[in-house]
Short mmCIF file of C-alpha atoms in Angstrom, two decimals:
data_model
loop_
_atom_site.label_atom_id
_atom_site.label_comp_id
_atom_site.label_asym_id
_atom_site.label_seq_id
_atom_site.Cartn_x
_atom_site.Cartn_y
_atom_site.Cartn_z
CA MET L 1 0.00 0.00 0.00
CA ALA L 2 1.54 3.38 -1.06
CA ARG L 3 2.17 6.01 1.62
CA LYS L 4 0.33 9.28 1.21
CA LYS L 5 2.76 12.19 0.77
CA ARG L 6 2.50 15.08 3.26
CA GLN L 7 2.02 18.50 1.76
CA VAL L 8 4.34 21.20 3.23
CA ILE L 9 3.10 24.77 2.97
CA LEU L 10 5.91 27.36 3.06
CA PRO L 11 5.32 30.93 4.25
CA PRO L 12 5.24 33.54 1.54
CA THR L 13 8.47 35.31 0.73
CA PHE L 14 8.87 39.00 -0.08
CA VAL L 15 11.47 41.05 -1.89
CA GLY L 16 13.02 43.48 0.57
CA ALA L 17 12.11 43.82 4.25
CA GLN L 18 9.63 41.39 5.73
CA PRO L 19 6.45 43.14 6.89
CA SER L 20 5.81 43.03 10.62
CA ASN L 21 2.93 41.00 11.92
CA PRO L 22 0.14 42.93 13.65
CA GLY L 23 0.89 43.21 17.35
CA ALA L 24 4.48 41.99 16.95
CA SER L 25 7.11 43.89 18.93
CA ALA L 26 10.48 45.03 17.72
CA PRO L 27 13.51 42.84 18.49
CA GLY L 28 14.28 43.07 22.16
CA GLY L 29 10.90 44.59 23.02
CA SER L 30 9.44 48.08 22.56
CA VAL L 31 11.16 51.27 23.71
CA ALA L 32 8.41 51.75 26.26
CA ASN L 33 9.21 48.34 27.72
CA HIS L 34 12.79 49.51 28.35
CA VAL L 35 12.04 53.05 29.54
CA GLY L 36 9.31 52.10 31.96
CA PRO L 37 11.48 50.16 34.42
CA ILE L 38 14.21 52.81 34.21
CA LEU L 39 11.80 55.61 35.03
CA GLU L 40 10.33 53.53 37.81
CA GLY L 41 13.79 53.00 39.27
CA PHE L 42 14.54 56.72 39.16
CA THR L 43 11.15 57.46 40.71
CA VAL L 44 11.86 55.12 43.60
CA SER L 45 15.27 56.69 44.22
CA ALA L 46 14.02 60.28 43.80
CA ALA L 47 13.22 61.05 47.43
CA GLY L 48 16.62 59.90 48.68
CA ALA L 49 18.55 61.66 45.92
CA MET L 50 16.72 64.95 46.40
CA LYS L 51 17.09 64.79 50.19
CA ILE L 52 20.85 64.24 49.93
CA ALA L 53 21.19 67.21 47.59
CA ASP L 54 18.89 69.50 49.55
CA ASP L 55 20.27 68.72 53.01
CA ALA L 56 23.90 69.45 52.16
CA ALA L 57 23.13 72.63 50.21
CA ARG L 58 20.72 73.95 52.84
CA VAL L 59 23.22 73.53 55.69
CA ALA L 60 25.82 75.55 53.78
CA TYR L 61 23.23 78.20 52.89
CA LEU L 62 21.96 78.64 56.45
CA GLY L 63 25.52 78.92 57.74
CA SER L 64 26.34 81.68 55.28
CA LEU L 65 23.03 83.42 55.87
CA SER L 66 23.54 83.57 59.65
CA ALA L 67 26.92 85.27 59.17
CA LEU L 68 25.86 87.41 56.22
CA ALA L 69 26.48 90.85 57.74
CA GLY L 70 29.99 89.95 58.87
CA ILE L 71 30.84 88.30 55.57
CA LEU L 72 29.73 91.33 53.57
CA GLU L 73 31.69 93.67 55.85
CA GLN L 74 34.87 91.67 55.29
CA GLU L 75 34.25 91.61 51.55
CA ALA L 76 33.70 95.38 51.57
CA ILE L 77 37.00 95.87 53.41
CA THR L 78 38.73 93.71 50.81
CA VAL L 79 37.27 95.79 47.98
CA ARG L 80 38.32 99.01 49.71
CA ASN L 81 41.86 97.66 49.94
CA GLU L 82 41.73 96.69 46.27
CA ARG L 83 40.67 100.23 45.41
CA GLY L 84 43.46 101.65 47.53
CA GLY L 85 41.19 104.13 49.27
CA ALA L 86 43.17 105.97 51.95
CA GLN L 87 41.60 106.90 55.27
CA GLY L 88 40.60 110.53 55.04
CA SER L 89 37.80 112.64 56.40
CA HIS L 90 34.50 111.25 57.60
CA ILE L 91 32.88 112.20 54.31
CA GLU L 92 35.64 110.56 52.28
CA SER L 93 35.31 107.41 54.38
CA LEU L 94 31.57 107.29 53.71
CA GLN L 95 32.16 107.78 50.01
CA GLU L 96 34.65 104.90 49.98
CA ASP L 97 32.21 102.67 51.85
CA ILE L 98 29.50 103.42 49.29
CA ALA L 99 31.88 102.81 46.38
CA ALA L 100 33.10 99.49 47.81
CA ARG L 101 29.57 98.22 48.38
CA SER L 102 28.53 99.35 44.93
CA VAL L 103 31.33 97.23 43.47
CA LEU L 104 30.17 94.29 45.59
CA LEU L 105 26.59 94.85 44.48
CA GLY L 106 27.63 94.63 40.85
CA ARG L 107 29.56 91.43 41.45
CA LYS L 108 26.73 89.80 43.38
CA THR L 109 24.20 90.74 40.70
CA ALA L 110 26.37 89.24 37.95
CA ASP L 111 26.91 86.05 39.95
CA LEU L 112 23.18 85.81 40.66
CA GLU L 113 22.53 85.35 36.95
CA LEU L 114 25.23 82.65 36.76
CA GLN L 115 23.82 80.80 39.76
CA GLN L 116 20.32 80.92 38.28
CA THR L 117 21.63 79.25 35.14
CA LEU L 118 23.37 76.54 37.17
CA ALA L 119 20.30 76.02 39.34
CA ASN L 120 18.21 75.40 36.22
CA SER L 121 20.74 72.97 34.73
CA TYR L 122 19.09 69.76 35.98
CA TYR L 123 15.38 70.37 35.48
CA GLY L 124 15.35 73.41 33.25
CA SER L 125 14.09 75.35 36.26
CA SER L 126 14.74 75.55 40.00
CA PRO L 127 15.08 72.14 41.70
CA PHE L 128 12.90 73.26 44.60
CA GLY L 129 9.48 71.65 44.82
CA LYS L 130 10.04 69.02 42.16
CA SER L 131 8.13 65.72 42.32
CA ALA L 132 9.57 62.21 42.10
CA GLN L 133 8.19 61.91 38.57
CA GLU L 134 9.85 65.16 37.50
CA TYR L 135 13.12 63.92 38.94
CA ALA L 136 12.80 60.59 37.11
CA HIS L 137 12.05 62.13 33.71
CA SER L 138 14.73 64.83 34.04
CA THR L 139 17.35 62.31 35.14
CA PHE L 140 16.48 59.99 32.25
CA LYS L 141 16.57 62.86 29.76
CA ASN L 142 19.89 64.21 31.07
CA ILE L 143 21.51 60.78 30.79
CA ALA L 144 19.93 59.94 27.43
CA THR L 145 21.09 63.22 25.88
CA GLY L 146 24.61 62.85 27.28
CA LEU L 147 24.31 65.88 29.53
CA ILE L 148 25.37 63.78 32.52
CA LYS L 149 26.55 60.24 33.15
CA ILE L 150 24.52 57.94 35.32
CA THR L 151 27.43 57.76 37.76
CA SER L 152 27.45 61.55 38.13
CA ALA L 153 23.68 62.08 38.39
CA GLN L 154 23.78 62.70 42.14
CA GLU L 155 26.59 65.23 41.88
CA ALA L 156 24.77 67.04 39.07
CA LEU L 157 21.68 67.24 41.26
CA ASN L 158 23.80 68.40 44.21
CA ALA L 159 25.23 71.18 42.04
CA ALA L 160 21.75 72.32 41.02
CA TYR L 161 20.63 72.52 44.65
CA ARG L 162 23.82 74.35 45.70
CA ALA L 163 23.25 76.90 42.97
CA ALA L 164 19.56 77.26 43.87
CA TYR L 165 20.43 78.03 47.48
CA MET L 166 23.20 80.33 46.26
CA VAL L 167 20.55 82.24 44.31
CA GLN L 168 18.70 82.82 47.58
CA LEU L 169 21.94 83.86 49.29
CA ARG L 170 22.83 86.28 46.50
CA GLU L 171 19.35 87.79 46.68
CA ALA L 172 19.76 88.28 50.44
CA GLU L 173 23.21 89.80 49.91
CA ILE L 174 21.92 92.16 47.24
CA GLN L 175 19.05 93.26 49.47
CA MET L 176 21.40 93.89 52.40
CA LEU L 177 23.93 95.76 50.25
CA GLN L 178 21.20 97.97 48.81
CA ALA L 179 19.99 98.79 52.32
CA GLN L 180 23.54 99.52 53.47
CA ILE L 181 24.23 101.76 50.49
CA ALA L 182 20.99 103.66 51.11
CA ALA L 183 21.88 104.15 54.80
CA LEU L 184 25.42 105.23 53.95
CA GLN L 185 24.12 107.64 51.31
CA GLN L 186 21.79 109.17 53.88
CA ALA L 187 24.68 109.49 56.32
CA LEU L 188 26.79 111.07 53.58
CA ASN L 189 24.04 113.57 52.74
CA THR L 190 23.72 114.47 56.43
CA ALA L 191 27.48 114.86 56.83
CA GLN L 192 27.74 117.02 53.71
CA GLU L 193 24.83 119.18 54.85
CA GLN L 194 26.43 119.57 58.26
CA LEU L 195 29.73 120.50 56.65
CA ARG L 196 27.99 123.10 54.49
CA ALA L 197 26.20 124.51 57.54
CA GLU L 198 29.46 124.71 59.46
CA ALA L 199 31.18 126.40 56.52
CA GLU L 200 28.35 128.91 56.20
CA ALA L 201 28.42 129.61 59.93
CA GLN L 202 32.16 130.08 59.81
CA ALA L 203 31.84 132.40 56.83
CA ARG L 204 29.18 134.44 58.63
CA ALA L 205 31.29 134.64 61.76
CA GLN L 206 34.29 135.74 59.75
CA ALA L 207 32.25 138.36 57.89
CA GLU L 208 30.84 139.65 61.17
CA ALA L 209 34.32 139.79 62.69
CA GLU L 210 35.66 141.65 59.70
CA ALA L 211 32.72 144.08 59.80
CA ALA L 212 33.28 144.66 63.50
CA ALA L 213 36.96 145.23 62.90
CA ARG L 214 36.20 147.75 60.16
CA ALA L 215 33.69 149.52 62.36
CA GLN L 216 36.21 149.66 65.18
CA ALA L 217 38.87 150.99 62.86
CA GLU L 218 36.48 153.60 61.49
CA ALA L 219 35.44 154.64 64.99
CA GLU L 220 39.04 154.96 66.08
CA ALA L 221 39.87 156.95 62.95
CA ALA L 222 36.91 159.27 63.57
CA ALA L 223 37.94 159.73 67.19
CA ARG L 224 41.48 160.60 66.16
CA ALA L 225 40.24 163.04 63.56
CA GLN L 226 37.98 164.73 66.09
CA ALA L 227 40.77 164.94 68.62
CA GLU L 228 43.10 166.43 66.06
CA ALA L 229 40.45 168.96 65.03
CA GLU L 230 39.85 169.97 68.62
CA ALA L 231 43.56 170.30 69.20
CA ALA L 232 43.93 172.50 66.13
CA ALA L 233 41.06 174.69 67.27
CA ARG L 234 42.61 175.19 70.68
CA ALA L 235 45.91 176.06 69.10
CA GLN L 236 44.30 178.81 67.05
CA ALA L 237 42.40 180.29 69.99
#
C-alpha cells in the first residue's frame, strides 16, 4: 500500500524587508518596555537623591546666611583695599564705603545670573518643589542626551541645589547691600549738609568779625580826627 505524501506549505516570501505582523514587537521589546522600568527606578530613588542634595546645600546656605552681615563687611573691606582708598575725612570714608559696596553689588548681581543658570541645569528650572516623577524624567533625559553620566547624576543634582540656594543667598546679599548703600548715602548727605552749615556759619562769623573790625577801625579813625580837630582849634584860639 503506497504512503500518502504530506504537503508542506511554506510561508510567503517578499522582496526586501519582511512586513511586521500585527501586534508583533520590535527585536528586544518596545522602547516603552525599556524606559518604563528605568523611570520607575529613578522614581523610587528620587526622594533619597533629592534629600541628599537638599540637606547638604541647605546647611551651607543657612551657615552663610547667619553670618551674612559679617561676611559682607569683610568683603567690603577687601574691595576698599583693592581700590586703595586711603583713610581721610569722615565724608571721604563714607564715600569709599559706598563705592566698595557698589562694586560688591555689581559682582553679586552678575553672579546671581550665573547661579540661576546653574540652578536650572538639571530640570530646566529651579530644583525646589520638584516631584519624584519630575526627577525621574529629568534624570532619564539628562543621561539619554549625554548631559550627565549615570554615575554623576547625584553630583549634578547636588550642584543644582547648591546653585539654587546660592541664588537665595545672593538675593539676600543684594538686598542687604542695597539697604547699606541707602543708609550710607543718607549718612553722607547728612554729613555734607552739616559740613555746608558749618562752613556757612564760619563764613558768617568771619564776615561779622571783619565788619566789627572795620567799624572799630572807622570809629578809632573818627575819634582821632575829632581829637586832632579839637587840638587844632585850641591852638588857634
